[in-house]
mmCIF file of C-alpha atoms in Angstrom:
data_model
loop_
_atom_site.group_PDB
_atom_site.id
_atom_site.type_symbol
_atom_site.label_atom_id
_atom_site.label_comp_id
_atom_site.label_asym_id
_atom_site.label_seq_id
_atom_site.Cartn_x
_atom_site.Cartn_y
_atom_site.Cartn_z
ATOM 1 C CA MET A 688 -23.265 -46.434 52.337
ATOM 2 C CA PHE A 689 -23.223 -48.792 55.307
ATOM 3 C CA PRO A 690 -23.403 -52.637 55.412
ATOM 4 C CA ILE A 691 -26.761 -54.109 56.423
ATOM 5 C CA GLN A 692 -25.219 -57.480 57.254
ATOM 6 C CA ARG A 693 -22.692 -57.155 60.076
ATOM 7 C CA PRO A 694 -21.439 -60.587 61.211
ATOM 8 C CA ARG A 695 -19.397 -58.867 63.931
ATOM 9 C CA ARG A 696 -22.633 -58.237 65.863
ATOM 10 C CA LEU A 697 -22.527 -61.874 67.004
ATOM 11 C CA ARG A 698 -18.880 -61.639 68.088
ATOM 12 C CA SER A 699 -19.202 -58.695 70.428
ATOM 13 C CA HIS A 700 -19.406 -60.552 73.760
ATOM 14 C CA PRO A 701 -17.839 -63.811 75.050
ATOM 15 C CA GLN A 702 -21.205 -65.245 76.103
ATOM 16 C CA LEU A 703 -22.748 -64.381 72.752
ATOM 17 C CA ARG A 704 -19.883 -66.132 70.979
ATOM 18 C CA ARG A 705 -20.546 -69.211 73.136
ATOM 19 C CA MET A 706 -24.240 -69.143 72.267
ATOM 20 C CA VAL A 707 -23.688 -69.216 68.510
ATOM 21 C CA ARG A 708 -20.636 -71.493 68.442
ATOM 22 C CA GLU A 709 -21.105 -74.167 65.793
ATOM 23 C CA THR A 710 -18.557 -76.741 66.979
ATOM 24 C CA VAL A 711 -18.113 -77.551 70.664
ATOM 25 C CA LEU A 712 -15.327 -79.816 71.886
ATOM 26 C CA THR A 713 -16.026 -81.897 75.011
ATOM 27 C CA THR A 714 -14.194 -84.566 76.984
ATOM 28 C CA ASN A 715 -16.609 -87.086 75.450
ATOM 29 C CA ASP A 716 -14.748 -86.647 72.167
ATOM 30 C CA LEU A 717 -11.371 -87.750 73.570
ATOM 31 C CA ILE A 718 -9.479 -91.051 73.721
ATOM 32 C CA TYR A 719 -6.094 -91.275 75.455
ATOM 33 C CA PRO A 720 -3.337 -93.574 74.090
ATOM 34 C CA LEU A 721 -1.227 -95.551 76.576
ATOM 35 C CA PHE A 722 1.919 -97.668 76.066
ATOM 36 C CA ALA A 723 2.251 -100.807 78.209
ATOM 37 C CA VAL A 724 5.618 -102.425 78.987
ATOM 38 C CA PRO A 725 6.633 -105.443 81.097
ATOM 39 C CA GLY A 726 7.785 -104.918 84.660
ATOM 40 C CA GLU A 727 6.538 -103.042 87.701
ATOM 41 C CA GLY A 728 6.797 -99.434 88.815
ATOM 42 C CA ILE A 729 8.001 -98.308 85.374
ATOM 43 C CA ALA A 730 7.233 -94.864 83.989
ATOM 44 C CA LYS A 731 9.799 -94.078 81.294
ATOM 45 C CA GLU A 732 9.269 -90.824 79.426
ATOM 46 C CA VAL A 733 9.449 -91.014 75.643
ATOM 47 C CA LYS A 734 12.258 -88.653 74.693
ATOM 48 C CA SER A 735 10.575 -87.385 71.532
ATOM 49 C CA MET A 736 7.160 -87.023 73.205
ATOM 50 C CA PRO A 737 7.419 -84.903 76.380
ATOM 51 C CA GLY A 738 4.732 -85.902 78.870
ATOM 52 C CA VAL A 739 4.145 -89.341 77.310
ATOM 53 C CA TYR A 740 5.454 -92.457 79.055
ATOM 54 C CA GLN A 741 5.999 -96.162 78.600
ATOM 55 C CA LEU A 742 4.210 -97.629 81.624
ATOM 56 C CA SER A 743 4.151 -100.955 83.420
ATOM 57 C CA VAL A 744 0.700 -102.411 84.013
ATOM 58 C CA ASP A 745 0.426 -101.061 87.573
ATOM 59 C CA LYS A 746 1.181 -97.571 86.269
ATOM 60 C CA ILE A 747 -1.258 -98.071 83.382
ATOM 61 C CA VAL A 748 -3.971 -98.701 85.982
ATOM 62 C CA GLU A 749 -3.051 -95.481 87.803
ATOM 63 C CA GLU A 750 -3.264 -93.565 84.528
ATOM 64 C CA ALA A 751 -6.585 -95.201 83.692
ATOM 65 C CA LYS A 752 -8.050 -94.036 86.989
ATOM 66 C CA GLU A 753 -6.848 -90.480 86.350
ATOM 67 C CA VAL A 754 -8.221 -90.530 82.816
ATOM 68 C CA PHE A 755 -11.625 -91.704 84.061
ATOM 69 C CA ASP A 756 -11.687 -89.075 86.818
ATOM 70 C CA LEU A 757 -11.024 -86.387 84.190
ATOM 71 C CA GLY A 758 -14.164 -87.484 82.338
ATOM 72 C CA ILE A 759 -12.375 -89.018 79.361
ATOM 73 C CA PRO A 760 -14.449 -92.043 78.306
ATOM 74 C CA GLY A 761 -11.785 -94.292 76.813
ATOM 75 C CA ILE A 762 -8.157 -95.281 76.306
ATOM 76 C CA ILE A 763 -6.360 -97.168 73.556
ATOM 77 C CA LEU A 764 -3.637 -99.609 74.533
ATOM 78 C CA PHE A 765 -0.381 -100.282 72.694
ATOM 79 C CA GLY A 766 2.102 -102.883 73.893
ATOM 80 C CA ILE A 767 5.871 -103.304 73.916
ATOM 81 C CA PRO A 768 6.624 -106.996 74.575
ATOM 82 C CA GLU A 769 9.590 -108.444 76.399
ATOM 83 C CA ASP A 770 10.492 -110.592 73.379
ATOM 84 C CA LYS A 771 9.777 -110.356 69.655
ATOM 85 C CA ASP A 772 9.603 -113.057 66.988
ATOM 86 C CA THR A 773 8.459 -113.654 63.424
ATOM 87 C CA ASP A 774 5.037 -114.894 64.571
ATOM 88 C CA ALA A 775 4.259 -111.780 66.649
ATOM 89 C CA THR A 776 3.506 -114.095 69.574
ATOM 90 C CA GLY A 777 3.318 -111.223 72.051
ATOM 91 C CA ALA A 778 0.364 -109.772 70.142
ATOM 92 C CA TRP A 779 -1.950 -112.761 70.462
ATOM 93 C CA HIS A 780 -0.707 -114.692 73.494
ATOM 94 C CA ASP A 781 -3.129 -114.712 76.429
ATOM 95 C CA CYS A 782 -0.309 -113.377 78.623
ATOM 96 C CA GLY A 783 0.621 -110.629 76.176
ATOM 97 C CA ILE A 784 1.278 -107.171 77.574
ATOM 98 C CA VAL A 785 -1.856 -105.570 76.084
ATOM 99 C CA GLN A 786 -3.943 -108.476 77.360
ATOM 100 C CA LYS A 787 -2.528 -108.028 80.876
ATOM 101 C CA ALA A 788 -3.094 -104.287 80.767
ATOM 102 C CA ALA A 789 -6.643 -104.601 79.444
ATOM 103 C CA THR A 790 -7.619 -107.080 82.160
ATOM 104 C CA ALA A 791 -6.070 -104.950 84.906
ATOM 105 C CA VAL A 792 -7.749 -101.756 83.719
ATOM 106 C CA LYS A 793 -11.183 -103.361 83.387
ATOM 107 C CA GLN A 794 -10.880 -104.778 86.896
ATOM 108 C CA ALA A 795 -9.849 -101.414 88.357
ATOM 109 C CA VAL A 796 -12.004 -99.070 86.251
ATOM 110 C CA PRO A 797 -14.800 -101.181 84.736
ATOM 111 C CA ASP A 798 -16.655 -98.211 83.228
ATOM 112 C CA LEU A 799 -13.651 -96.958 81.251
ATOM 113 C CA ILE A 800 -13.761 -98.092 77.618
ATOM 114 C CA VAL A 801 -10.621 -100.014 76.655
ATOM 115 C CA ILE A 802 -9.661 -100.090 72.982
ATOM 116 C CA ALA A 803 -6.965 -102.536 71.920
ATOM 117 C CA ASP A 804 -4.741 -101.605 69.022
ATOM 118 C CA THR A 805 -4.770 -104.777 66.956
ATOM 119 C CA CYS A 806 -1.518 -104.666 65.048
ATOM 120 C CA LEU A 807 1.675 -106.693 64.909
ATOM 121 C CA CYS A 808 4.533 -104.268 64.232
ATOM 122 C CA GLU A 809 5.473 -103.890 67.914
ATOM 123 C CA TYR A 810 5.752 -107.671 68.242
ATOM 124 C CA THR A 811 7.712 -108.753 65.157
ATOM 125 C CA VAL A 812 11.506 -108.871 65.013
ATOM 126 C CA HIS A 813 11.506 -106.932 61.743
ATOM 127 C CA GLY A 814 9.006 -104.245 62.798
ATOM 128 C CA HIS A 815 6.533 -104.888 59.979
ATOM 129 C CA CYS A 816 2.831 -105.557 60.428
ATOM 130 C CA GLY A 817 2.758 -109.256 59.612
ATOM 131 C CA TYR A 818 4.503 -112.161 57.939
ATOM 132 C CA LEU A 819 7.243 -111.546 55.377
ATOM 133 C CA GLU A 820 8.673 -113.887 52.769
ATOM 134 C CA ILE A 821 11.836 -115.580 54.031
ATOM 135 C CA GLY A 822 14.729 -113.367 53.020
ATOM 136 C CA ASP A 823 12.504 -110.379 52.194
ATOM 137 C CA LEU A 824 14.263 -107.057 52.856
ATOM 138 C CA THR A 825 11.613 -104.763 51.393
ATOM 139 C CA GLY A 826 8.865 -105.130 54.008
ATOM 140 C CA ARG A 827 6.154 -106.411 51.659
ATOM 141 C CA VAL A 828 3.813 -108.097 54.124
ATOM 142 C CA LEU A 829 2.096 -111.355 53.110
ATOM 143 C CA ASN A 830 -1.531 -110.356 53.378
ATOM 144 C CA ASP A 831 -3.590 -113.533 53.833
ATOM 145 C CA PRO A 832 -1.306 -115.405 56.255
ATOM 146 C CA THR A 833 -1.174 -112.213 58.348
ATOM 147 C CA LEU A 834 -4.972 -112.230 58.615
ATOM 148 C CA GLU A 835 -4.709 -115.427 60.646
ATOM 149 C CA LEU A 836 -2.450 -113.682 63.158
ATOM 150 C CA LEU A 837 -4.838 -110.730 63.380
ATOM 151 C CA LYS A 838 -7.764 -113.043 64.042
ATOM 152 C CA LYS A 839 -5.941 -114.682 66.944
ATOM 153 C CA THR A 840 -4.860 -111.306 68.288
ATOM 154 C CA ALA A 841 -8.367 -109.836 68.207
ATOM 155 C CA VAL A 842 -9.937 -112.811 69.979
ATOM 156 C CA SER A 843 -7.218 -112.800 72.625
ATOM 157 C CA GLN A 844 -7.718 -109.077 73.253
ATOM 158 C CA ALA A 845 -11.494 -109.430 73.525
ATOM 159 C CA LYS A 846 -11.065 -112.361 75.888
ATOM 160 C CA ALA A 847 -8.795 -110.191 78.060
ATOM 161 C CA GLY A 848 -11.520 -107.561 78.404
ATOM 162 C CA ALA A 849 -10.984 -105.113 75.536
ATOM 163 C CA ASP A 850 -14.253 -103.346 74.727
ATOM 164 C CA ILE A 851 -13.272 -102.365 71.178
ATOM 165 C CA ILE A 852 -10.914 -104.009 68.683
ATOM 166 C CA ALA A 853 -8.967 -101.540 66.517
ATOM 167 C CA PRO A 854 -7.036 -103.193 63.650
ATOM 168 C CA SER A 855 -4.408 -100.842 62.226
ATOM 169 C CA GLY A 856 -2.261 -102.892 59.849
ATOM 170 C CA MET A 857 -4.133 -101.985 56.632
ATOM 171 C CA MET A 858 -4.271 -105.587 55.444
ATOM 172 C CA ASP A 859 -6.853 -106.242 52.741
ATOM 173 C CA GLY A 860 -9.858 -108.011 54.247
ATOM 174 C CA PHE A 861 -8.755 -107.559 57.863
ATOM 175 C CA VAL A 862 -12.137 -106.322 59.100
ATOM 176 C CA GLU A 863 -14.026 -109.303 57.672
ATOM 177 C CA ALA A 864 -11.425 -111.741 59.023
ATOM 178 C CA ILE A 865 -11.521 -110.249 62.511
ATOM 179 C CA ARG A 866 -15.312 -109.978 62.523
ATOM 180 C CA SER A 867 -15.682 -113.646 61.646
ATOM 181 C CA ALA A 868 -13.152 -114.666 64.306
ATOM 182 C CA LEU A 869 -14.799 -112.570 67.024
ATOM 183 C CA ASP A 870 -18.241 -113.903 66.146
ATOM 184 C CA ALA A 871 -17.047 -117.504 66.126
ATOM 185 C CA ALA A 872 -15.470 -117.010 69.560
ATOM 186 C CA GLY A 873 -18.662 -115.561 71.060
ATOM 187 C CA TYR A 874 -17.701 -111.880 70.879
ATOM 188 C CA GLU A 875 -20.308 -110.847 68.346
ATOM 189 C CA ASP A 876 -21.109 -107.728 70.418
ATOM 190 C CA THR A 877 -17.502 -106.466 70.407
ATOM 191 C CA PRO A 878 -17.265 -103.554 67.936
ATOM 192 C CA ILE A 879 -14.459 -102.970 65.450
ATOM 193 C CA LEU A 880 -12.881 -99.539 65.061
ATOM 194 C CA SER A 881 -11.049 -99.911 61.788
ATOM 195 C CA TYR A 882 -8.018 -97.818 60.886
ATOM 196 C CA ALA A 883 -9.722 -97.555 57.524
ATOM 197 C CA ALA A 884 -7.622 -94.764 56.010
ATOM 198 C CA LYS A 885 -4.113 -94.993 57.434
ATOM 199 C CA TYR A 886 -1.458 -93.179 55.472
ATOM 200 C CA ALA A 887 2.260 -93.938 55.142
ATOM 201 C CA SER A 888 3.146 -90.799 57.037
ATOM 202 C CA ALA A 889 6.312 -89.142 58.318
ATOM 203 C CA TYR A 890 4.265 -87.918 61.275
ATOM 204 C CA TYR A 891 4.602 -91.326 62.971
ATOM 205 C CA GLY A 892 8.267 -90.895 63.891
ATOM 206 C CA PRO A 893 7.943 -90.253 67.649
ATOM 207 C CA PHE A 894 5.393 -93.077 68.011
ATOM 208 C CA ARG A 895 8.021 -95.527 66.824
ATOM 209 C CA ASP A 896 10.178 -94.413 69.735
ATOM 210 C CA ALA A 897 7.256 -94.919 72.112
ATOM 211 C CA ALA A 898 6.204 -98.310 70.750
ATOM 212 C CA ASP A 899 9.646 -99.578 69.679
ATOM 213 C CA SER A 900 8.140 -100.392 66.298
ATOM 214 C CA SER A 901 10.470 -98.962 63.676
ATOM 215 C CA PRO A 902 10.887 -101.240 60.644
ATOM 216 C CA GLN A 903 14.330 -102.819 60.594
ATOM 217 C CA PHE A 904 14.423 -102.483 56.794
ATOM 218 C CA GLY A 905 12.199 -101.248 53.989
ATOM 219 C CA ASP A 906 9.108 -99.206 54.759
ATOM 220 C CA ARG A 907 5.329 -99.621 55.040
ATOM 221 C CA ARG A 908 4.312 -98.061 51.760
ATOM 222 C CA THR A 909 3.134 -101.356 50.262
ATOM 223 C CA TYR A 910 0.313 -101.540 52.807
ATOM 224 C CA GLN A 911 -0.258 -98.025 54.195
ATOM 225 C CA MET A 912 -1.803 -95.447 51.870
ATOM 226 C CA ASP A 913 -0.023 -92.928 49.665
ATOM 227 C CA PRO A 914 -0.429 -89.398 51.141
ATOM 228 C CA GLY A 915 -1.493 -88.035 47.753
ATOM 229 C CA ASN A 916 -4.624 -90.191 47.530
ATOM 230 C CA GLY A 917 -8.092 -89.087 48.595
ATOM 231 C CA ARG A 918 -10.482 -91.181 46.526
ATOM 232 C CA GLU A 919 -8.657 -94.294 47.645
ATOM 233 C CA ALA A 920 -9.616 -93.476 51.251
ATOM 234 C CA LEU A 921 -13.287 -93.640 50.268
ATOM 235 C CA LYS A 922 -12.690 -97.007 48.600
ATOM 236 C CA GLU A 923 -11.026 -98.287 51.776
ATOM 237 C CA ILE A 924 -13.870 -97.148 54.031
ATOM 238 C CA GLN A 925 -16.488 -98.642 51.713
ATOM 239 C CA LEU A 926 -14.711 -101.983 51.833
ATOM 240 C CA ASP A 927 -14.442 -101.881 55.633
ATOM 241 C CA ILE A 928 -18.108 -100.949 56.022
ATOM 242 C CA ALA A 929 -19.089 -103.882 53.789
ATOM 243 C CA GLU A 930 -16.897 -106.167 55.908
ATOM 244 C CA GLY A 931 -18.592 -105.141 59.159
ATOM 245 C CA ALA A 932 -16.683 -102.188 60.615
ATOM 246 C CA ASP A 933 -18.612 -100.349 63.333
ATOM 247 C CA MET A 934 -16.407 -97.234 63.387
ATOM 248 C CA LEU A 935 -13.812 -95.802 61.023
ATOM 249 C CA MET A 936 -10.529 -94.005 61.630
ATOM 250 C CA VAL A 937 -8.447 -91.556 59.638
ATOM 251 C CA LYS A 938 -4.757 -91.440 60.568
ATOM 252 C CA PRO A 939 -2.978 -89.008 60.761
ATOM 253 C CA ALA A 940 -5.389 -86.139 61.392
ATOM 254 C CA LEU A 941 -3.708 -82.760 60.950
ATOM 255 C CA ALA A 942 -2.629 -83.040 57.316
ATOM 256 C CA TYR A 943 -5.722 -85.102 56.444
ATOM 257 C CA MET A 944 -8.666 -83.018 57.651
ATOM 258 C CA ASP A 945 -10.035 -83.066 54.114
ATOM 259 C CA ILE A 946 -10.079 -86.866 54.327
ATOM 260 C CA ILE A 947 -11.889 -86.745 57.685
ATOM 261 C CA TRP A 948 -14.501 -84.505 56.049
ATOM 262 C CA ARG A 949 -14.881 -86.738 52.991
ATOM 263 C CA VAL A 950 -15.172 -89.882 55.113
ATOM 264 C CA LYS A 951 -17.779 -88.259 57.357
ATOM 265 C CA GLU A 952 -19.787 -87.143 54.347
ATOM 266 C CA ALA A 953 -19.674 -90.646 52.859
ATOM 267 C CA THR A 954 -20.903 -92.641 55.872
ATOM 268 C CA ASN A 955 -23.214 -92.561 58.866
ATOM 269 C CA LEU A 956 -20.715 -94.501 60.995
ATOM 270 C CA PRO A 957 -18.779 -92.755 63.773
ATOM 271 C CA VAL A 958 -15.482 -91.367 62.504
ATOM 272 C CA ALA A 959 -12.318 -91.186 64.605
ATOM 273 C CA ALA A 960 -9.262 -89.040 63.940
ATOM 274 C CA TYR A 961 -5.841 -89.968 65.305
ATOM 275 C CA ASN A 962 -3.906 -86.859 66.366
ATOM 276 C CA VAL A 963 -0.609 -88.681 65.958
ATOM 277 C CA SER A 964 2.742 -88.447 67.707
ATOM 278 C CA GLY A 965 4.464 -86.096 65.270
ATOM 279 C CA GLU A 966 1.582 -83.642 65.497
ATOM 280 C CA TYR A 967 1.771 -83.786 69.292
ATOM 281 C CA SER A 968 5.547 -83.409 69.409
ATOM 282 C CA MET A 969 5.573 -80.370 67.113
ATOM 283 C CA ILE A 970 3.167 -78.532 69.386
ATOM 284 C CA LYS A 971 5.044 -79.615 72.506
ATOM 285 C CA ALA A 972 8.405 -78.520 71.104
ATOM 286 C CA ALA A 973 7.081 -75.118 70.050
ATOM 287 C CA ALA A 974 5.378 -74.631 73.411
ATOM 288 C CA LEU A 975 8.478 -75.606 75.385
ATOM 289 C CA ASN A 976 10.430 -73.000 73.406
ATOM 290 C CA GLY A 977 7.821 -70.354 74.190
ATOM 291 C CA TRP A 978 6.884 -69.912 70.537
ATOM 292 C CA ILE A 979 3.155 -70.675 70.912
ATOM 293 C CA ASP A 980 0.403 -70.663 73.524
ATOM 294 C CA GLU A 981 0.082 -74.426 74.049
ATOM 295 C CA GLU A 982 -3.453 -74.427 75.436
ATOM 296 C CA ARG A 983 -4.883 -72.269 72.677
ATOM 297 C CA VAL A 984 -3.102 -74.157 69.891
ATOM 298 C CA VAL A 985 -4.125 -77.580 71.246
ATOM 299 C CA MET A 986 -7.757 -76.600 71.712
ATOM 300 C CA GLU A 987 -7.905 -74.958 68.286
ATOM 301 C CA THR A 988 -6.390 -78.051 66.677
ATOM 302 C CA LEU A 989 -8.738 -80.498 68.397
ATOM 303 C CA THR A 990 -11.733 -78.306 67.589
ATOM 304 C CA GLY A 991 -10.579 -78.296 63.974
ATOM 305 C CA PHE A 992 -10.652 -82.090 63.902
ATOM 306 C CA LYS A 993 -14.182 -82.095 65.252
ATOM 307 C CA ARG A 994 -15.285 -79.385 62.833
ATOM 308 C CA ALA A 995 -13.884 -81.504 60.006
ATOM 309 C CA GLY A 996 -16.197 -84.343 61.070
ATOM 310 C CA ALA A 997 -14.409 -86.382 63.735
ATOM 311 C CA ASP A 998 -16.714 -87.887 66.352
ATOM 312 C CA LEU A 999 -13.761 -89.274 68.326
ATOM 313 C CA ILE A 1000 -10.243 -87.892 68.673
ATOM 314 C CA LEU A 1001 -7.345 -90.074 69.771
ATOM 315 C CA THR A 1002 -4.825 -87.648 71.191
ATOM 316 C CA TYR A 1003 -1.868 -87.488 73.565
ATOM 317 C CA HIS A 1004 -3.214 -84.072 74.573
ATOM 318 C CA ALA A 1005 -6.361 -85.688 76.023
ATOM 319 C CA LYS A 1006 -5.584 -85.201 79.728
ATOM 320 C CA ASP A 1007 -4.483 -81.601 79.276
ATOM 321 C CA ALA A 1008 -7.481 -80.870 77.071
ATOM 322 C CA ALA A 1009 -9.840 -82.367 79.659
ATOM 323 C CA ARG A 1010 -8.340 -80.146 82.359
ATOM 324 C CA TRP A 1011 -8.613 -77.057 80.174
ATOM 325 C CA LEU A 1012 -12.198 -77.915 79.265
ATOM 326 C CA GLY A 1013 -12.969 -78.372 82.951
ATOM 327 C CA ALA A 1014 -11.474 -74.984 83.749
ATOM 328 C CA LEU A 1015 -13.536 -73.372 80.985
ATOM 329 C CA GLY A 1016 -16.660 -74.995 82.394
ATOM 330 C CA ALA A 1017 -15.857 -73.768 85.897
ATOM 331 C CA ARG A 1018 -15.504 -70.216 84.570
ATOM 332 C CA GLY A 1019 -18.863 -70.513 82.851
#
């Protein structure tokens, strides 16, 4: 009359639950995104992302030190240039904002891993991720000419001190092009974290405020993936692996945990998940209105990404999560 198997036996005490926990989130899993802008002493909060700031290089260095002290192993840098043009000059110029920030951070905190987002949308006048046909108002990026810009950008970022190159434009062949350029320039040991499965998502809205990267016309659906496609993600990762990717990313994360799982099952490479701006802002807005317990929701969400297969999690919650994890550790 009574059940022999009682799973609740292993849930009866907090320490027992810790002992049998299958997925454990740590600060080692976290990467913190930072937005670099020209100037000095600048810390401008992004209106749609409470707690996230556009920072001048001196402030980026301060943040980098705090991130390192919290035990977070790495940051990813995005840049907002002073001027934009059709050649995305600010992306690949040796004095570009990401290059300046990367050099400054590596000088100040040499053991912090610096990832450079290798994309062009923040640097072009039209807000698309590469060259367009003259007169184009749809946003259909010219793939192969754009690869040449990405090659220059990657080499410039590695030269500036970036430890990892992270191309995010979803151009066909971009991993192979960047790998060949890095190798030819003597950076054969610099790994590539490919945004291998990046979807054309509505969750990116607040990021475009932070990075000033909204397309001036058209959209990015001709190069970012359709949200309805899963098998295509596996095709994309297989291509990137063949081209020399060292790590793979799925972006966004929250609505694509099935994709994270499928990618992890299909490869032995490390898999990153990008907990994007819209996901962050939804939690922040609900927490600020008192509708949710922010700490519990954030930690549950990040643990869900790891349970789905993510080895690395890029998240704007990283500093808060590190503090909460530290407090949990202190309590034993």
